[in-house]
Amino acid sequence: MLPATFKLCAGISYLHTRNMTGLRKNAMVAIHHELNRLAGPGPSNWISQVRRRSSLLSSRIIEEEGYSEEEMSYLKQGEDALQKAISILSQQDGWTIETVAANGDKVLSKVLPDIGKVFKLEVMLEQHPDNLYQELVGNMEQMGEWNPNVKQVKILQKIGQDTMVTHEVAGETPGNVVGPRDFVSVRCAKRRGSSCFLAGMSTQHAKMPEQRGVVRAENGPTCIVMKPCAEDPNKTKFTWLLSIDLKGWIPKTIINKVLSQTQVDFANHLRQRMANNVSMEMAHAC
């Protein structure tokens, strides 16, 4: 039903420095190394320091790259989504368990001022973060092939290497409990060290006005964080923060059940997709 996307996607665009020279380029290289240091080995350094530094750094780089006003707006929206999501994920207290699957997958929730109820999926996946990153970002438009909660994902516009605007059409729910929904989102993908951050939020785009007969729902801030397991770097600690407003007259009890189940289903569909990818690679190798 819902785009069980990450909705992904990450926010701060620390762009390349190939057009800079001299001291300016040296300064940017130093900044890049410092941000990589903040990303590891644990998440606490990233969470506590990236919020203080990202806004100033990204705004300077955006000016250097000469983006249009519209592009700068999308970059800023992605940055805001990432910072808000990291702030939420850094809060350790106040989470309520919604569901725990037999395999240990867990969904928690929390009510936040000005945002409402947010959901957090915590799972361990038997995949390296790089493989998951490629599937969720590199193959983003293929999500409808393996996730029945998503009918279609289309990239409307790309801004730089990390940021894009997408249109997602949700899949149907059994019994049509929730009618047709779609989303227009700004997404960014950011990697720091061995960790991957995928954050996003709702936006507007001229190429995709509201569609007749479809409710334009809203999401964000949302964020997926993928980090190698400390005991086995080929496994991934996968966290997905989800915040969605489906719009319309839907009882909260139904919304809560649908959203938490959507996250559990997404983890299972992603596992199956990755297993199929491995099987195909082995078949091709034979």
Coordinates of N, CA and C in Angstrom, one line a residue, residues 110-192:
K110 N 6.7 6.5 18.3 CA 6.9 7.6 19.2 C 6.1 8.8 18.7
V111 N 5.4 9.5 19.6 CA 4.6 10.7 19.2 C 5.5 11.9 19.4
L112 N 5.7 12.7 18.4 CA 6.5 13.9 18.5 C 5.7 15.2 18.2
P113 N 6.0 16.2 18.9 CA 5.3 17.5 18.7 C 5.6 18.0 17.2
D114 N 4.5 18.5 16.6 CA 4.6 19.1 15.3 C 4.8 18.1 14.2
I115 N 5.0 16.8 14.5 CA 5.2 15.8 13.5 C 4.1 14.7 13.6
G116 N 3.8 14.3 14.9 CA 2.8 13.2 15.1 C 3.5 11.9 15.4
K117 N 2.9 10.8 15.0 CA 3.5 9.5 15.3 C 4.4 9.1 14.2
V118 N 5.6 8.7 14.7 CA 6.6 8.2 13.7 C 6.9 6.7 14.1
F119 N 7.4 6.0 13.1 CA 7.7 4.6 13.3 C 9.2 4.3 13.0
K120 N 9.7 3.3 13.7 CA 11.1 3.0 13.5 C 11.3 1.5 13.4
L121 N 11.8 1.0 12.3 CA 12.0 -0.4 12.0 C 13.5 -0.6 12.4
E122 N 13.8 -1.7 13.1 CA 15.1 -2.1 13.5 C 15.3 -3.6 13.1
V123 N 16.2 -3.9 12.1 CA 16.4 -5.3 11.7 C 17.8 -5.5 11.4
M124 N 18.2 -6.8 11.4 CA 19.6 -7.2 10.9 C 19.4 -7.9 9.6
L125 N 20.1 -7.5 8.6 CA 20.1 -8.1 7.3 C 21.3 -8.8 6.9
E126 N 21.2 -9.9 6.3 CA 22.4 -10.8 5.9 C 23.0 -10.3 4.6
Q127 N 23.2 -9.0 4.6 CA 23.8 -8.4 3.4 C 24.8 -7.3 3.8
H128 N 25.8 -7.1 2.9 CA 26.7 -5.9 3.1 C 26.0 -4.6 2.8
P129 N 26.3 -3.5 3.5 CA 25.6 -2.3 3.3 C 25.7 -1.8 1.8
D130 N 26.9 -2.1 1.2 CA 27.1 -1.7 -0.2 C 26.1 -2.3 -1.1
N131 N 25.7 -3.6 -0.9 CA 24.8 -4.2 -1.8 C 23.4 -3.7 -1.6
L132 N 23.0 -3.4 -0.3 CA 21.7 -2.8 0.0 C 21.6 -1.4 -0.6
Y133 N 22.7 -0.6 -0.5 CA 22.7 0.7 -1.0 C 22.5 0.7 -2.5
Q134 N 23.2 -0.2 -3.2 CA 23.0 -0.3 -4.7 C 21.6 -0.6 -5.0
E135 N 20.9 -1.5 -4.3 CA 19.6 -1.9 -4.6 C 18.6 -0.8 -4.3
L136 N 18.7 -0.1 -3.2 CA 17.8 0.9 -2.8 C 18.0 2.3 -3.5
V137 N 19.2 2.6 -3.9 CA 19.5 3.8 -4.6 C 19.8 3.6 -6.1
G138 N 20.7 2.8 -6.4 CA 21.1 2.6 -7.8 C 19.9 2.0 -8.6
N139 N 19.1 1.1 -8.0 CA 18.0 0.4 -8.7 C 16.7 0.9 -8.2
M140 N 16.6 2.2 -7.8 CA 15.4 2.7 -7.1 C 14.2 2.5 -8.0
E141 N 14.2 2.8 -9.3 CA 13.1 2.7 -10.1 C 12.6 1.2 -10.3
Q142 N 13.3 0.3 -9.9 CA 12.9 -1.1 -10.0 C 12.2 -1.6 -8.7
M143 N 12.0 -0.8 -7.8 CA 11.4 -1.2 -6.5 C 10.0 -1.9 -6.7
G144 N 9.2 -1.4 -7.7 CA 7.9 -1.9 -7.9 C 8.0 -3.4 -8.4
E145 N 9.1 -3.9 -8.8 CA 9.3 -5.3 -9.3 C 9.3 -6.2 -8.1
W146 N 9.7 -5.8 -6.9 CA 9.9 -6.7 -5.8 C 9.1 -6.4 -4.6
N147 N 8.6 -5.1 -4.5 CA 7.8 -4.7 -3.3 C 6.4 -4.5 -3.7
P148 N 5.5 -5.3 -3.4 CA 4.1 -5.2 -3.7 C 3.4 -4.0 -3.1
N149 N 4.0 -3.4 -2.1 CA 3.5 -2.1 -1.5 C 3.7 -0.9 -2.4
V150 N 4.5 -1.1 -3.4 CA 4.9 0.0 -4.3 C 4.5 -0.4 -5.8
K151 N 3.7 0.4 -6.4 CA 3.4 0.2 -7.8 C 4.4 0.7 -8.7
Q152 N 4.9 1.9 -8.4 CA 5.9 2.6 -9.3 C 6.7 3.6 -8.6
V153 N 8.0 3.7 -8.9 CA 8.9 4.8 -8.5 C 9.5 5.4 -9.8
K154 N 9.4 6.7 -9.9 CA 9.9 7.3 -11.1 C 10.7 8.6 -10.7
I155 N 12.0 8.7 -11.2 CA 12.8 9.8 -10.9 C 12.4 11.0 -11.8
L156 N 12.0 12.1 -11.2 CA 11.5 13.2 -12.0 C 12.7 14.2 -12.3
Q157 N 13.6 14.3 -11.4 CA 14.7 15.2 -11.6 C 15.9 14.8 -10.7
K158 N 17.1 14.9 -11.2 CA 18.3 14.7 -10.4 C 19.0 16.0 -10.2
I159 N 19.5 16.2 -9.0 CA 20.3 17.4 -8.7 C 21.7 17.0 -8.2
G160 N 22.7 17.1 -8.9 CA 24.0 16.7 -8.5 C 24.1 15.1 -8.5
Q161 N 25.0 14.6 -7.7 CA 25.2 13.2 -7.6 C 24.3 12.5 -6.5
D162 N 23.8 13.3 -5.6 CA 23.2 12.7 -4.4 C 21.7 12.9 -4.2
T163 N 21.1 13.9 -4.9 CA 19.8 14.4 -4.7 C 18.9 14.2 -5.9
M164 N 17.6 13.8 -5.6 CA 16.7 13.7 -6.7 C 15.3 13.9 -6.2
V165 N 14.4 14.2 -7.1 CA 13.0 14.3 -6.8 C 12.3 13.1 -7.5
T166 N 11.4 12.4 -6.7 CA 10.8 11.2 -7.2 C 9.3 11.3 -7.1
H167 N 8.6 10.4 -7.9 CA 7.2 10.2 -7.8 C 6.9 8.8 -7.5
E168 N 6.2 8.5 -6.4 CA 5.9 7.1 -6.0 C 4.4 6.9 -6.0
V169 N 4.0 5.8 -6.5 CA 2.6 5.4 -6.5 C 2.5 4.1 -5.6
A170 N 1.6 4.2 -4.6 CA 1.5 3.1 -3.7 C 0.7 2.0 -4.3
G171 N 1.1 0.8 -3.8 CA 0.3 -0.4 -4.2 C -1.0 -0.5 -3.5
E172 N -1.9 -1.3 -4.0 CA -3.2 -1.5 -3.4 C -3.1 -2.3 -2.1
T173 N -4.1 -2.0 -1.2 CA -4.2 -2.7 0.0 C -5.3 -3.8 -0.1
P174 N -5.2 -4.9 0.6 CA -6.2 -5.9 0.6 C -7.6 -5.3 1.0
G175 N -8.6 -5.5 0.2 CA -9.9 -4.9 0.5 C -10.0 -3.5 0.2
N176 N -8.9 -2.9 -0.4 CA -8.9 -1.4 -0.6 C -9.2 -0.6 0.6
V177 N -8.6 -1.1 1.8 CA -8.8 -0.4 3.0 C -8.3 1.1 2.9
V178 N -7.2 1.2 2.2 CA -6.7 2.6 2.0 C -6.7 2.8 0.5
G179 N -7.4 3.8 0.0 CA -7.5 4.1 -1.4 C -6.2 4.5 -2.1
P180 N -6.2 4.8 -3.4 CA -5.0 5.1 -4.1 C -4.3 6.3 -3.5
R181 N -3.0 6.2 -3.3 CA -2.1 7.2 -2.8 C -0.9 7.4 -3.6
D182 N -0.4 8.6 -3.7 CA 0.9 8.8 -4.4 C 1.7 9.9 -3.6
F183 N 3.0 10.0 -3.8 CA 3.9 10.9 -3.1 C 4.8 11.5 -4.1
V184 N 5.2 12.8 -3.9 CA 6.3 13.4 -4.5 C 7.3 13.8 -3.5
S185 N 8.5 13.2 -3.6 CA 9.5 13.3 -2.5 C 10.8 13.9 -3.1
V186 N 11.5 14.6 -2.2 CA 12.9 14.9 -2.5 C 13.7 13.9 -1.7
R187 N 14.7 13.3 -2.3 CA 15.5 12.3 -1.7 C 17.0 12.5 -1.9
C188 N 17.8 12.2 -1.0 CA 19.2 12.2 -1.1 C 19.9 11.0 -0.5
A189 N 21.0 10.6 -1.0 CA 21.7 9.5 -0.5 C 23.1 9.9 -0.1
K190 N 23.5 9.6 1.1 CA 24.9 10.1 1.5 C 25.6 8.9 2.2
R191 N 26.9 8.8 1.9 CA 27.7 7.8 2.6 C 28.8 8.5 3.3
R192 N 29.0 8.0 4.6 CA 30.1 8.5 5.4 C 30.8 7.2 6.0

